[in-house]
GROMACS .gro file of C-alpha atoms in nm:
model
  325
    1MET     CA    1  -4.830   3.682  -4.652
    2GLN     CA    2  -4.465   3.711  -4.774
    3ARG     CA    3  -4.370   3.918  -4.463
    4ARG     CA    4  -4.538   3.699  -4.237
    5GLN     CA    5  -4.353   3.402  -4.379
    6PHE     CA    6  -4.014   3.624  -4.347
    7ILE     CA    7  -4.088   3.702  -3.985
    8HIS     CA    8  -4.149   3.322  -3.908
    9SER     CA    9  -3.839   3.218  -4.103
   10ALA     CA   10  -3.635   3.494  -3.924
   11ALA     CA   11  -3.761   3.377  -3.568
   12ALA     CA   12  -3.704   3.001  -3.658
   13ALA     CA   13  -3.338   3.104  -3.782
   14ALA     CA   14  -3.282   3.271  -3.439
   15VAL     CA   15  -3.406   2.971  -3.241
   16ALA     CA   16  -3.180   2.755  -3.450
   17SER     CA   17  -2.885   2.992  -3.386
   18SER     CA   18  -2.954   2.998  -3.018
   19LEU     CA   19  -2.962   2.628  -2.994
   20SER     CA   20  -2.689   2.536  -3.212
   21GLY     CA   21  -2.394   2.717  -3.087
   22LEU     CA   22  -2.562   3.038  -2.924
   23SER     CA   23  -2.431   3.261  -3.200
   24MET     CA   24  -2.077   3.203  -3.107
   25ALA     CA   25  -1.806   3.196  -3.352
   26GLN     CA   26  -1.603   2.911  -3.169
   27ASP     CA   27  -1.384   2.654  -3.284
   28THR     CA   28  -1.610   2.336  -3.250
   29SER     CA   29  -1.380   2.088  -3.398
   30ARG     CA   30  -1.236   2.018  -3.060
   31PRO     CA   31  -1.450   1.824  -2.792
   32LEU     CA   32  -1.575   2.013  -2.505
   33ARG     CA   33  -1.419   1.821  -2.211
   34ILE     CA   34  -1.600   1.803  -1.893
   35VAL     CA   35  -1.380   1.627  -1.620
   36VAL     CA   36  -1.567   1.446  -1.342
   37PRO     CA   37  -1.355   1.431  -1.020
   38PHE     CA   38  -1.546   1.136  -0.888
   39PRO     CA   39  -1.582   0.766  -1.041
   40ALA     CA   40  -1.792   0.681  -1.299
   41GLY     CA   41  -2.141   0.564  -1.234
   42GLY     CA   42  -2.170   0.772  -0.914
   43PRO     CA   43  -2.427   1.061  -0.857
   44THR     CA   44  -2.168   1.309  -0.970
   45ASP     CA   45  -2.113   1.125  -1.286
   46MET     CA   46  -2.477   1.094  -1.354
   47VAL     CA   47  -2.512   1.483  -1.349
   48PRO     CA   48  -2.331   1.566  -1.691
   49ARG     CA   49  -2.432   1.240  -1.842
   50ASN     CA   50  -2.777   1.357  -1.814
   51MET     CA   51  -2.726   1.624  -2.081
   52GLN     CA   52  -2.466   1.447  -2.283
   53ASP     CA   53  -2.701   1.366  -2.565
   54VAL     CA   54  -2.837   1.721  -2.579
   55LEU     CA   55  -2.544   1.951  -2.531
   56PRO     CA   56  -2.380   1.875  -2.889
   57LYS     CA   57  -2.687   2.011  -3.057
   58LEU     CA   58  -2.674   2.328  -2.834
   59LEU     CA   59  -2.292   2.389  -2.895
   60GLY     CA   60  -2.334   2.394  -3.285
   61GLY     CA   61  -2.234   2.022  -3.326
   62GLN     CA   62  -1.944   2.024  -3.080
   63ALA     CA   63  -1.886   1.668  -2.926
   64VAL     CA   64  -1.897   1.659  -2.551
   65VAL     CA   65  -1.657   1.415  -2.377
   66ILE     CA   66  -1.694   1.330  -2.023
   67GLU     CA   67  -1.389   1.187  -1.836
   68ASN     CA   68  -1.367   1.066  -1.474
   69LYS     CA   69  -1.058   1.161  -1.289
   70ALA     CA   70  -1.122   1.036  -0.958
   71GLY     CA   71  -0.913   1.020  -0.614
   72ALA     CA   72  -0.835   1.212  -0.313
   73GLY     CA   73  -1.193   1.350  -0.259
   74GLY     CA   74  -1.222   1.488  -0.592
   75SER     CA   75  -0.900   1.680  -0.556
   76ILE     CA   76  -0.707   1.508  -0.844
   77GLY     CA   77  -0.981   1.568  -1.099
   78MET     CA   78  -1.017   1.948  -0.991
   79ALA     CA   79  -0.626   2.008  -0.992
   80GLU     CA   80  -0.634   1.870  -1.365
   81VAL     CA   81  -0.900   2.117  -1.460
   82ALA     CA   82  -0.749   2.411  -1.284
   83ARG     CA   83  -0.403   2.329  -1.475
   84ALA     CA   84  -0.598   2.340  -1.842
   85THR     CA   85  -0.516   2.594  -2.079
   86ASP     CA   86  -0.689   2.474  -2.383
   87GLY     CA   87  -1.026   2.664  -2.333
   88VAL     CA   88  -1.256   2.359  -2.381
   89THR     CA   89  -1.174   2.172  -2.053
   90PHE     CA   90  -1.444   2.233  -1.779
   91GLY     CA   91  -1.509   2.029  -1.431
   92ILE     CA   92  -1.811   1.936  -1.248
   93ALA     CA   93  -1.756   2.119  -0.902
   94THR     CA   94  -1.951   1.994  -0.590
   95LEU     CA   95  -2.028   2.114  -0.258
   96SER     CA   96  -1.736   1.864  -0.124
   97THR     CA   97  -1.467   1.996  -0.411
   98HIS     CA   98  -1.565   2.369  -0.359
   99GLY     CA   99  -1.712   2.385  -0.008
  100VAL     CA  100  -1.577   2.141   0.196
  101ASN     CA  101  -1.244   2.057   0.085
  102PRO     CA  102  -1.122   2.419   0.098
  103ALA     CA  103  -1.266   2.432   0.439
  104VAL     CA  104  -1.093   2.132   0.594
  105PHE     CA  105  -0.781   2.052   0.421
  106LYS     CA  106  -0.478   2.266   0.494
  107LYS     CA  107  -0.324   2.194   0.149
  108LEU     CA  108  -0.513   2.129  -0.175
  109PRO     CA  109  -0.358   2.111  -0.520
  110TYR     CA  110  -0.609   2.364  -0.637
  111ASP     CA  111  -0.740   2.697  -0.513
  112ALA     CA  112  -1.130   2.688  -0.519
  113ILE     CA  113  -1.163   3.058  -0.548
  114ASN     CA  114  -0.857   3.171  -0.748
  115ASP     CA  115  -0.816   2.890  -0.998
  116PHE     CA  116  -1.162   2.871  -1.115
  117VAL     CA  117  -1.456   3.078  -1.247
  118GLY     CA  118  -1.802   2.943  -1.190
  119VAL     CA  119  -1.993   2.838  -1.505
  120THR     CA  120  -2.347   2.762  -1.351
  121GLU     CA  121  -2.509   2.556  -1.086
  122ILE     CA  122  -2.656   2.270  -1.270
  123VAL     CA  123  -2.866   2.113  -0.998
  124LYS     CA  124  -2.959   2.100  -0.636
  125ALA     CA  125  -2.914   1.765  -0.451
  126PRO     CA  126  -3.128   1.752  -0.132
  127GLY     CA  127  -2.952   1.557   0.143
  128VAL     CA  128  -3.115   1.287   0.356
  129ILE     CA  129  -3.052   1.111   0.692
  130VAL     CA  130  -3.109   0.744   0.659
  131ILE     CA  131  -3.109   0.467   0.913
  132ASN     CA  132  -3.111   0.088   0.907
  133PRO     CA  133  -3.457  -0.002   1.042
  134LYS     CA  134  -3.321  -0.332   1.190
  135LEU     CA  135  -3.075  -0.153   1.404
  136ILE     CA  136  -3.257   0.170   1.520
  137PRO     CA  137  -3.622   0.137   1.646
  138ALA     CA  138  -3.730   0.476   1.521
  139LYS     CA  139  -4.001   0.546   1.271
  140THR     CA  140  -3.978   0.936   1.285
  141PHE     CA  141  -3.712   1.200   1.308
  142ALA     CA  142  -3.822   1.293   1.661
  143GLU     CA  143  -3.805   0.913   1.772
  144PHE     CA  144  -3.465   0.897   1.650
  145VAL     CA  145  -3.330   1.192   1.823
  146ALA     CA  146  -3.493   1.081   2.137
  147TYR     CA  147  -3.333   0.743   2.102
  148LEU     CA  148  -2.977   0.914   2.047
  149LYS     CA  149  -3.055   1.116   2.378
  150ALA     CA  150  -3.128   0.824   2.548
  151ASN     CA  151  -2.822   0.653   2.425
  152PRO     CA  152  -2.520   0.925   2.392
  153GLY     CA  153  -2.236   0.816   2.212
  154LYS     CA  154  -2.347   0.474   2.139
  155VAL     CA  155  -2.483   0.515   1.800
  156SER     CA  156  -2.242   0.517   1.499
  157PHE     CA  157  -2.304   0.699   1.175
  158ALA     CA  158  -2.085   0.631   0.848
  159THR     CA  159  -1.929   0.874   0.621
  160PRO     CA  160  -1.740   0.834   0.301
  161GLY     CA  161  -1.450   0.967   0.496
  162ASN     CA  162  -1.300   1.246   0.723
  163GLY     CA  163  -1.357   1.585   0.623
  164THR     CA  164  -1.625   1.468   0.355
  165ILE     CA  165  -1.968   1.625   0.324
  166GLY     CA  166  -2.130   1.333   0.517
  167HIS     CA  167  -1.889   1.415   0.797
  168MET     CA  168  -1.968   1.807   0.797
  169TRP     CA  169  -2.362   1.706   0.795
  170GLY     CA  170  -2.301   1.454   1.081
  171ALA     CA  171  -2.141   1.729   1.293
  172GLN     CA  172  -2.414   1.993   1.194
  173PHE     CA  173  -2.695   1.758   1.295
  174MET     CA  174  -2.541   1.667   1.629
  175LYS     CA  175  -2.478   2.029   1.708
  176SER     CA  176  -2.859   2.117   1.608
  177THR     CA  177  -3.009   1.845   1.792
  178GLY     CA  178  -2.791   1.818   2.093
  179THR     CA  179  -2.675   1.462   2.050
  180GLU     CA  180  -2.381   1.260   2.026
  181MET     CA  181  -2.279   0.992   1.790
  182HIS     CA  182  -1.960   0.814   1.691
  183HIS     CA  183  -1.819   0.889   1.351
  184ILE     CA  184  -1.705   0.599   1.150
  185PRO     CA  185  -1.511   0.723   0.828
  186TYR     CA  186  -1.490   0.485   0.528
  187ARG     CA  187  -1.277   0.508   0.221
  188GLY     CA  188  -1.544   0.607  -0.016
  189SER     CA  189  -1.912   0.614  -0.023
  190ALA     CA  190  -1.967   0.244  -0.158
  191PRO     CA  191  -1.824   0.076   0.130
  192ALA     CA  192  -1.987   0.328   0.364
  193ILE     CA  193  -2.342   0.261   0.239
  194ASN     CA  194  -2.274  -0.126   0.203
  195ASP     CA  195  -2.203  -0.138   0.568
  196VAL     CA  196  -2.511   0.064   0.671
  197LEU     CA  197  -2.720  -0.158   0.427
  198GLY     CA  198  -2.530  -0.490   0.579
  199GLY     CA  199  -2.621  -0.365   0.930
  200GLN     CA  200  -2.283  -0.283   1.057
  201VAL     CA  201  -2.339   0.072   1.098
  202PRO     CA  202  -2.680   0.225   1.160
  203VAL     CA  203  -2.683   0.573   1.027
  204TYR     CA  204  -2.596   0.753   0.715
  205PHE     CA  205  -2.574   1.101   0.583
  206ASP     CA  206  -2.629   1.104   0.207
  207GLN     CA  207  -2.769   1.275  -0.103
  208VAL     CA  208  -3.120   1.192  -0.192
  209ASN     CA  209  -3.020   1.074  -0.533
  210SER     CA  210  -2.773   0.801  -0.442
  211SER     CA  211  -2.985   0.673  -0.138
  212LEU     CA  212  -3.316   0.687  -0.332
  213PRO     CA  213  -3.310   0.296  -0.442
  214HIS     CA  214  -3.221   0.197  -0.109
  215ILE     CA  215  -3.501   0.391   0.049
  216LYS     CA  216  -3.751   0.256  -0.210
  217SER     CA  217  -3.666  -0.094  -0.141
  218GLY     CA  218  -3.710  -0.049   0.244
  219LYS     CA  219  -3.347  -0.135   0.311
  220VAL     CA  220  -3.311   0.188   0.490
  221ARG     CA  221  -3.551   0.439   0.626
  222ALA     CA  222  -3.534   0.831   0.554
  223LEU     CA  223  -3.617   1.046   0.831
  224ALA     CA  224  -3.567   1.386   0.689
  225VAL     CA  225  -3.457   1.569   0.374
  226SER     CA  226  -3.277   1.893   0.337
  227TRP     CA  227  -3.507   2.086   0.088
  228HIS     CA  228  -3.767   2.365   0.131
  229GLU     CA  229  -4.066   2.140   0.063
  230ARG     CA  230  -4.135   1.763   0.084
  231LEU     CA  231  -3.979   1.580  -0.222
  232ASP     CA  232  -4.196   1.448  -0.499
  233VAL     CA  233  -3.990   1.126  -0.490
  234LEU     CA  234  -4.019   1.107  -0.092
  235PRO     CA  235  -4.358   1.242  -0.010
  236ASP     CA  236  -4.397   1.094   0.328
  237VAL     CA  237  -4.051   1.222   0.456
  238PRO     CA  238  -4.057   1.567   0.623
  239THR     CA  239  -3.798   1.819   0.586
  240TYR     CA  240  -3.535   1.928   0.861
  241ALA     CA  241  -3.740   2.271   0.868
  242GLN     CA  242  -4.057   2.053   0.934
  243ALA     CA  243  -3.884   1.834   1.182
  244GLY     CA  244  -3.797   2.145   1.386
  245HIS     CA  245  -3.436   2.214   1.254
  246PRO     CA  246  -3.433   2.459   0.978
  247ASP     CA  247  -3.072   2.526   1.014
  248LEU     CA  248  -3.010   2.170   0.867
  249ASN     CA  249  -3.214   2.243   0.545
  250ASN     CA  250  -2.929   2.337   0.320
  251PRO     CA  251  -2.909   2.112   0.004
  252SER     CA  252  -2.593   2.003  -0.161
  253TRP     CA  253  -2.531   2.089  -0.531
  254PHE     CA  254  -2.352   2.028  -0.858
  255GLY     CA  255  -2.222   2.273  -1.102
  256LEU     CA  256  -1.977   2.344  -1.375
  257VAL     CA  257  -1.647   2.526  -1.331
  258ALA     CA  258  -1.392   2.648  -1.582
  259PRO     CA  259  -1.023   2.740  -1.536
  260LYS     CA  260  -0.960   3.092  -1.458
  261ASN     CA  261  -0.816   3.159  -1.790
  262THR     CA  262  -1.090   3.038  -1.988
  263PRO     CA  263  -1.223   3.320  -2.232
  264ALA     CA  264  -1.543   3.499  -2.079
  265ALA     CA  265  -1.719   3.456  -2.412
  266GLN     CA  266  -1.649   3.073  -2.387
  267VAL     CA  267  -1.779   3.055  -2.024
  268GLU     CA  268  -2.089   3.241  -2.139
  269ARG     CA  269  -2.137   2.999  -2.432
  270VAL     CA  270  -2.146   2.683  -2.238
  271GLN     CA  271  -2.341   2.835  -1.920
  272LYS     CA  272  -2.631   2.918  -2.194
  273ALA     CA  273  -2.605   2.562  -2.334
  274ILE     CA  274  -2.619   2.418  -1.991
  275VAL     CA  275  -2.920   2.626  -1.915
  276ALA     CA  276  -3.087   2.535  -2.246
  277ALA     CA  277  -3.017   2.183  -2.168
  278LEU     CA  278  -3.187   2.194  -1.833
  279LYS     CA  279  -3.511   2.293  -2.018
  280ASP     CA  280  -3.517   1.979  -2.238
  281PRO     CA  281  -3.797   1.759  -2.128
  282ALA     CA  282  -3.596   1.446  -2.143
  283VAL     CA  283  -3.318   1.587  -1.935
  284LYS     CA  284  -3.574   1.728  -1.693
  285GLN     CA  285  -3.722   1.394  -1.640
  286ARG     CA  286  -3.386   1.219  -1.588
  287ILE     CA  287  -3.304   1.463  -1.327
  288ALA     CA  288  -3.629   1.436  -1.138
  289ALA     CA  289  -3.622   1.085  -1.149
  290GLN     CA  290  -3.287   1.101  -0.929
  291GLY     CA  291  -3.434   1.326  -0.675
  292LEU     CA  292  -3.229   1.620  -0.831
  293TYR     CA  293  -3.345   1.976  -0.916
  294PRO     CA  294  -3.245   2.168  -1.209
  295SER     CA  295  -3.091   2.506  -1.126
  296GLY     CA  296  -2.911   2.688  -1.413
  297THR     CA  297  -2.755   3.013  -1.245
  298SER     CA  298  -2.542   3.289  -1.394
  299SER     CA  299  -2.161   3.263  -1.402
  300ALA     CA  300  -2.124   3.563  -1.157
  301ASP     CA  301  -2.390   3.406  -0.905
  302PHE     CA  302  -2.233   3.080  -0.916
  303THR     CA  303  -1.868   3.230  -0.851
  304LYS     CA  304  -2.005   3.411  -0.559
  305GLN     CA  305  -2.196   3.102  -0.425
  306ILE     CA  306  -1.879   2.904  -0.424
  307ALA     CA  307  -1.712   3.165  -0.186
  308SER     CA  308  -2.003   3.173   0.033
  309GLU     CA  309  -2.011   2.798   0.053
  310ILE     CA  310  -1.650   2.786   0.149
  311ALA     CA  311  -1.697   3.046   0.421
  312GLN     CA  312  -1.999   2.841   0.577
  313MET     CA  313  -1.822   2.522   0.582
  314LYS     CA  314  -1.523   2.675   0.744
  315LYS     CA  315  -1.744   2.768   1.036
  316VAL     CA  316  -1.881   2.423   1.053
  317ALA     CA  317  -1.530   2.268   1.069
  318ALA     CA  318  -1.419   2.529   1.310
  319ALA     CA  319  -1.703   2.430   1.535
  320ALA     CA  320  -1.681   2.058   1.511
  321ASN     CA  321  -1.275   2.091   1.523
  322ILE     CA  322  -1.250   1.895   1.173
  323GLN     CA  323  -0.915   1.976   1.003
  324MET     CA  324  -0.729   1.758   0.754
  325ASP     CA  325  -0.370   1.758   0.668
   0.00000   0.00000   0.00000
């Protein structure tokens, strides 16, 4: 009986150790700082905040502070993360900051490969193409493509700006479908989607998590999503593959990176905490409600993924002649 109690106690202690610092003798007196290179309240900002209440328990009581350092398509915040040497600063990386930006900008204040080490991919973020149903008389993806082919160059699509992921997705869409649209770059996602909702521009390429409220309200119509199967939150919307364009079926993502000089033990500690947080029922529920899918890759795999995404986006940029100063 005593032996059984001892075994149970030992197992409980091991679990407690794993979920309260991952057996790591780290200084937890300084907060873990997560820099979000985009404005507060946006889809990127929501990713770490989904876990903010859970992470301190998994890090041995270490506080977690989220700071928004927005500007220049995420470059300002990422540059600050790259320069950090305190061992407690991490950054939220996206397909934009660590895929598109390095592919389209001649100069960046950070090197997406050499200045960082990947910690983990946190979530996958399916993309979606939406239209204003008052401006485009199409109810399906096929009808929309047919409409574009009947009106070459007459339809516009909005993006958060030149060289953004929306711009890249639009270029990929036109190449895959053999259609032509006019690109209208905005200065940010908010004015872009506002003009789509207001009827100034009929088409928008977005991530599901940010367009979902507008789709649910009926203000925009979703025609296809970039995911391997239909989404639980949009069961009536086909994937690009189901619509006949599997080359467009690549989702976006959000992950965590650390400055290159961050100790490997610290990277591993935080990676394990993120993975554990993604298994928390409350966190899983919040993520699912936003149309996101938890990931939790290894540091090595995420580092390789970043290099692969940059190479892929360089191909897209070259094909569409997208280059920024």
